[in-house]
Every structure is written in structure tokens, then in C-alpha cells.
């Protein structure tokens, strides 16, 4: 329930502003909630008031307990003071409490002292506490003595409680503005000579990546984002030669975009965009009308529906601008048992140099590649993986990476990851968020020689078990899970998913880090999972479980194990092919589609297409009207597309 590490929160708002719904959303995932109702019963003949109270009761889950404090103004402070560190309280609202306080039945009394007692109880409370209160200070001064007494007392109460709380939010027309703590002012500009470069991707002229143990402030707004690299496909050697691929593995890198200072605060209950509810089903329905000889696209219809919903059109286009984000994060302790020292650093350097499975597949798909170094994570069996400040910084940094991609015109993100102990950290997150047993979601350890290391697997299981035991009494809120168990790579990936959702940018998940980030992101913004697509589960039990919880259906069952992200890139051409067919095929003639040219004009015995010339040195001619990226037809030879005559 805690928001950005705060455990006491005051939610202010006007009448019908949505303040109660917002407060309820903050505690919705708590195991138990005690709802403290302060409003008096009211006049039995006031049916409108009774309907309001009934609506509030109907919204509460059946597992919540209710405590009434309307009979005694001092009872509220007693309830708050008696709550323990494992309790979650929702007080709704202080306006009702002030009404009881001013009731003649409780007068004469020292109202100021009673308000001070309430503020003292809030300040000293170890419980997770959310208080709701109406903000009436923006209206006109009441014309009656009783109205003025109420606004004065409520204003004094709000000020005292706001001072005692860790955080204060104001809800206006369903939109939340955070009043306390205020966003820190941006740091003074840094000269180029002193600007941090620890997170710049290594290119030929770029600085070397930061050592995983180096502490770097990801949240600082002057930290440069990693450079975006554009892999090029390696030339395939001719069968008669023995030479290897050419040495030019990369085109000139695209420089990272300038950083944008957003003053971002990532918190539970964020309202982010949802994909279009109508265009997805419309696109799938349209597939039944296409002129295809068989039954259609099968399970790939899901891809068409997903692309249509995320693009907001019933005729989605194939993703022609793709970026791969490779997040490297190291986990110390038992989580990394069996991992070869320096292996993840080698993989990251390999990707930067345009080698390895991930970079080669990115090149084949025409995708850009960005290598991101996440903060190193401490042993989870001994203590938190990250501090709360590091979690916030990693979330904001990941959000900025997604914003940068969207600003660059990227249409699809592919989330990739590498790092010692990442699988175990993801298993710990799944166990904490989905209630799974660690051995059931932690994949076996494979050595560099391709053999299973069951001893290392048992050490990893023990580390996850000990971490879960250590945190058994801790809050299971999103940021707490990231700090205690997830670490830097999963926190950064979570920020990417949230930022992509905010910018309406779809994401391909592929592996435990991405799906663990999906599990955490749903508690910060439930809309995030609807912008994710899972091409393949890769045979990983944890990915299967997360997919089931998130409602993501894997499209294929290739069981590739080429590293997180490579499986998604391997499946991407198939997904693009489905979108190309859905976008370009006409309707069947029986449903009003146009007849082919051969059905109306071709009455000769000539072949329907020209035979292409045998391939020789130099560029190969391509279909002159083929859809998708590729070189234009070269020379004077024109090759007709299938079904069309060459003139």
C-alpha cells in the first residue's frame, strides 16, 4: 500500500472528485484492510444520504473489516494508535469526523485538543494508513455560523493531518496531484566535461560501460541514456568461399535523444492509456472476409487483434520500426550460483559489437539495439536488493528509455535481459506476487558446456526461499517487492513497461525478467499488461505462470533458449507476415472483393509472371510492388509480382 516509501497518506478532494475510489485503489491489494467509517447514520428519512452510504459499503471487498467511530470523536485517534505495523487502515472520511466533533451532543469540548490528538496518533502510527478528507477551502465562506464553524474545523484538521502524514494527494475530477512531498528541483546543468557517462553504450568512440558495482544515480536528469545502435545483417558467405562475414557489423550509430525533465512520480494506481476496445475485435472479424484459400491465420489472429488495438485501427500495419532494449543486471549471493564470472558483461559487449544471437537477429529484423546497464543488486537472502531510492531511480530511468524510443518513432519494443542471478530474482518476484513455490518457477541451471548443474539450482532455490522468509512480514507492494527481491534489472524493466504504456507503445516480452516486470507493473498501472505480447514461453516454468496470471497467451511453442529477447526476435518475422497479410489481402470476391486481373483480362496462354534472371554478382532484383522494407528494384529488369503480368 505504501506509495514511494510513505506509509501515511492524506487524500484530499472535493465532492464527487473520486477521492474515495483513489484511496480504495491504494489498499486494494493489502491482505487485510480495516475500513474506519466516521460518518454518522444521519436522518432515517434522508434516503439520498442512505444511498450514498450504501454505495460506499458496496464497493468494499467482503474481506475488509469495518470500524465505526461516529459515536465518539476521540475514538478515531484510539483506533489509529492501536494499529500495529502489519495493519492497513482506510479512514473515510475526516469530514464525517468533524461533523461528529461539532455535534452539540459532544459539546462543550476542546476541539483544538482533539484535532491535535488525532494528528499525534497519525504521526506516531506504525500502520499503513490512508485518510480521506473533503477539501472545502476553495469555496465561498459560508453564510451561516454552523457552516463557518465546520469549514474552520475541517481546515484545521486537514492542515494538522497533512503535516503529520508522509504524503498528501489532491484528487480533482478523477485526476491525482501530489502535494507532498513536492518534486525536487532539477540539478544544476552539468558541463559536457563533467557529465556522467556511466550508462552510455559502448561504441567505438564511446566510454566503456560502468562496472556493475559502481553506484550511479539513475534518477538524476543529467544521466545520458545509452546510445542506440543499428545492427546490420552479416553477409552470408558464398558456398564456394571459405571467408567469414564482413568486418563491418554496424552502421553508424544513432545518437541518443536529449533527455527530457518530466518531474515523474511513479506510484500505485496510475491511470495510463488502454488499447482500443473496438478496433481489435473489428480487425479479427475482418480476417474472416479475406481472400485466402484456407481457414485463415489460426493463433496469429491474436497478433492482428493486438496490433489493431494498440494502433487504434482495424487494419494494422506491420511494425516497421523496432527497438531492442537489452538490460544487463548482476545479482550477488546465491541467486547467481552456477553463473560464469563475467559472462553477462561479455554478452553485453558482444551485443554492442554486433555479434551474438541477439544482435544478429536484431539485424535480420532491421531493429535498433540499446544496451542498458542496471544497478547491481545485493544478495536477497541477506537483505534488500536495492534501496527505495534506487528503485525509484531505476523506474524513472526505464520510463525515460521508453519515452526516448517513442520520440524516435519506434513502433515496437522488444525487452531483452542478461545477467547473473536474473532468473532467481525473477522467480522470487513471481513467488511473492503470485504465491508460487520457488522450485516450481525457477528453471534449471545450464553450464557453459550445456550441462545441467543441479547443485547450483538448489543453491538458487535456497537463496529465494531465504529471501521470502526474510520478507514474510514485509509489504507486498510493487516497490517493496522490487527493493527486497527484484533488483535493478527488473525495476528498470518495470519502468520501461510503464513508460511504454504511457506512450501507447507495444512491447514484446520474452523471458523471466520481462514477465516478472509485467507482474510488478500491474500493481502500479493495471493497463500495462494490455500493451504486452508474449510470442513464446521458451519452456520456462516461471514465464508460463506469469503469462497465465497476466492473461498473455504464448503464440508459438518454439522452446528456443538463445537468451532473453532472442526468441521474440526469432518469431517477429512470422508476426509481421501475419500483419502484412491482414493489411494487404482483399476481401473474397463472394463478399464483394475485387476480382484478380487474371480473372478479367488474361485470355492468352502466356505465363502469369516473368521468369527472373539467374542471380549473379551485384544486388538481386526484388518484387517491384512487394510490401515492406527492402532495396528498390535495380537495373532495367522488372520482375512482376505473383498474379500480375510483366509489361
Tab-separated table of N, CA, C and O in Angstrom, residues 3-4 6 8-10 123 159-170 177-183 265 267:
chain	number	residue	atom	x	y	z
A	3	UNK	N	3.139	4.300	-0.744
A	3	UNK	CA	3.395	4.995	-2.002
A	3	UNK	C	4.764	5.633	-1.915
A	3	UNK	O	5.002	6.500	-1.084
A	4	UNK	N	5.683	5.183	-2.779
A	4	UNK	CA	7.028	5.727	-2.781
A	4	UNK	C	7.656	5.716	-1.380
A	4	UNK	O	8.326	6.661	-0.986
A	6	UNK	N	6.154	5.882	1.522
A	6	UNK	CA	5.365	6.565	2.553
A	6	UNK	C	4.300	5.620	3.080
A	6	UNK	O	3.656	4.901	2.322
A	8	UNK	N	1.893	6.789	5.583
A	8	UNK	CA	0.703	7.535	5.976
A	8	UNK	C	0.391	8.550	4.893
A	8	UNK	O	1.261	9.322	4.486
A	9	UNK	N	-0.840	8.544	4.427
A	9	UNK	CA	-1.212	9.337	3.261
A	9	UNK	C	-2.563	9.999	3.488
A	9	UNK	O	-3.520	9.345	3.909
A	10	UNK	N	-2.640	11.290	3.199
A	10	UNK	CA	-3.895	12.034	3.254
A	10	UNK	C	-4.353	12.304	1.829
A	10	UNK	O	-3.601	12.866	1.024
A	123	UNK	N	0.870	10.722	13.242
A	123	UNK	CA	2.327	10.856	13.123
A	123	UNK	C	3.055	9.674	13.754
A	123	UNK	O	4.100	9.228	13.248
A	159	UNK	N	-5.033	20.584	7.824
A	159	UNK	CA	-3.678	21.102	7.962
A	159	UNK	C	-2.872	20.270	8.959
A	159	UNK	O	-1.702	19.942	8.713
A	160	UNK	N	-3.478	19.916	10.079
A	160	UNK	CA	-2.761	19.157	11.104
A	160	UNK	C	-2.425	17.751	10.615
A	160	UNK	O	-1.315	17.252	10.810
A	161	UNK	N	-3.396	17.097	9.960
A	161	UNK	CA	-3.167	15.731	9.487
A	161	UNK	C	-2.176	15.735	8.317
A	161	UNK	O	-1.325	14.846	8.202
A	162	UNK	N	-2.282	16.722	7.427
A	162	UNK	CA	-1.338	16.804	6.310
A	162	UNK	C	0.090	16.968	6.814
A	162	UNK	O	1.035	16.398	6.248
A	163	UNK	N	0.257	17.744	7.866
A	163	UNK	CA	1.587	17.923	8.433
A	163	UNK	C	2.109	16.629	9.043
A	163	UNK	O	3.309	16.361	9.025
A	164	UNK	N	1.192	15.799	9.565
A	164	UNK	CA	1.600	14.558	10.223
A	164	UNK	C	1.850	13.429	9.234
A	164	UNK	O	2.583	12.488	9.543
A	165	UNK	N	1.248	13.493	8.053
A	165	UNK	CA	1.355	12.405	7.079
A	165	UNK	C	2.655	12.491	6.281
A	165	UNK	O	3.227	13.569	6.101
A	166	UNK	N	3.069	11.348	5.760
A	166	UNK	CA	4.245	11.310	4.903
A	166	UNK	C	3.956	11.885	3.523
A	166	UNK	O	4.854	12.410	2.860
A	167	UNK	N	2.706	11.738	3.062
A	167	UNK	CA	2.362	12.168	1.703
A	167	UNK	C	0.944	12.710	1.697
A	167	UNK	O	0.104	12.311	2.508
A	168	UNK	N	0.693	13.644	0.767
A	168	UNK	CA	-0.630	14.247	0.605
A	168	UNK	C	-0.939	14.296	-0.890
A	168	UNK	O	-0.096	14.724	-1.692
A	169	UNK	N	-2.139	13.845	-1.253
A	169	UNK	CA	-2.578	13.867	-2.651
A	169	UNK	C	-3.890	14.624	-2.749
A	169	UNK	O	-4.744	14.544	-1.854
A	170	UNK	N	-4.072	15.361	-3.839
A	170	UNK	CA	-5.305	16.084	-4.105
A	170	UNK	C	-5.936	15.502	-5.364
A	170	UNK	O	-5.295	15.436	-6.414
A	177	UNK	N	-3.109	14.830	-8.054
A	177	UNK	CA	-1.926	15.696	-7.983
A	177	UNK	C	-1.293	15.492	-6.610
A	177	UNK	O	-1.977	15.541	-5.589
A	178	UNK	N	0.011	15.258	-6.617
A	178	UNK	CA	0.715	15.007	-5.358
A	178	UNK	C	1.244	16.323	-4.801
A	178	UNK	O	2.000	17.022	-5.457
A	179	UNK	N	0.810	16.636	-3.575
A	179	UNK	CA	1.179	17.888	-2.927
A	179	UNK	C	2.374	17.733	-1.991
A	179	UNK	O	3.076	18.712	-1.733
A	180	UNK	N	2.604	16.551	-1.488
A	180	UNK	CA	3.680	16.323	-0.536
A	180	UNK	C	4.184	14.896	-0.708
A	180	UNK	O	3.370	13.973	-0.747
A	181	UNK	N	5.464	14.644	-0.792
A	181	UNK	CA	6.494	15.665	-0.945
A	181	UNK	C	6.484	16.225	-2.349
A	181	UNK	O	6.080	15.554	-3.289
A	182	UNK	N	6.908	17.462	-2.508
A	182	UNK	CA	6.937	18.085	-3.819
A	182	UNK	C	8.109	17.541	-4.615
A	182	UNK	O	9.085	17.060	-4.064
A	183	UNK	N	8.000	17.627	-5.949
A	183	UNK	CA	9.075	17.158	-6.818
A	183	UNK	C	10.321	18.010	-6.618
A	183	UNK	O	10.259	19.230	-6.604
A	265	UNK	N	6.672	11.056	-11.114
A	265	UNK	CA	6.486	10.331	-9.869
A	265	UNK	C	5.715	9.068	-10.211
A	265	UNK	O	4.559	9.130	-10.618
A	267	UNK	N	3.858	5.764	-9.091
A	267	UNK	CA	3.151	5.409	-7.874
A	267	UNK	C	2.055	4.398	-8.199
A	267	UNK	O	1.654	4.266	-9.355
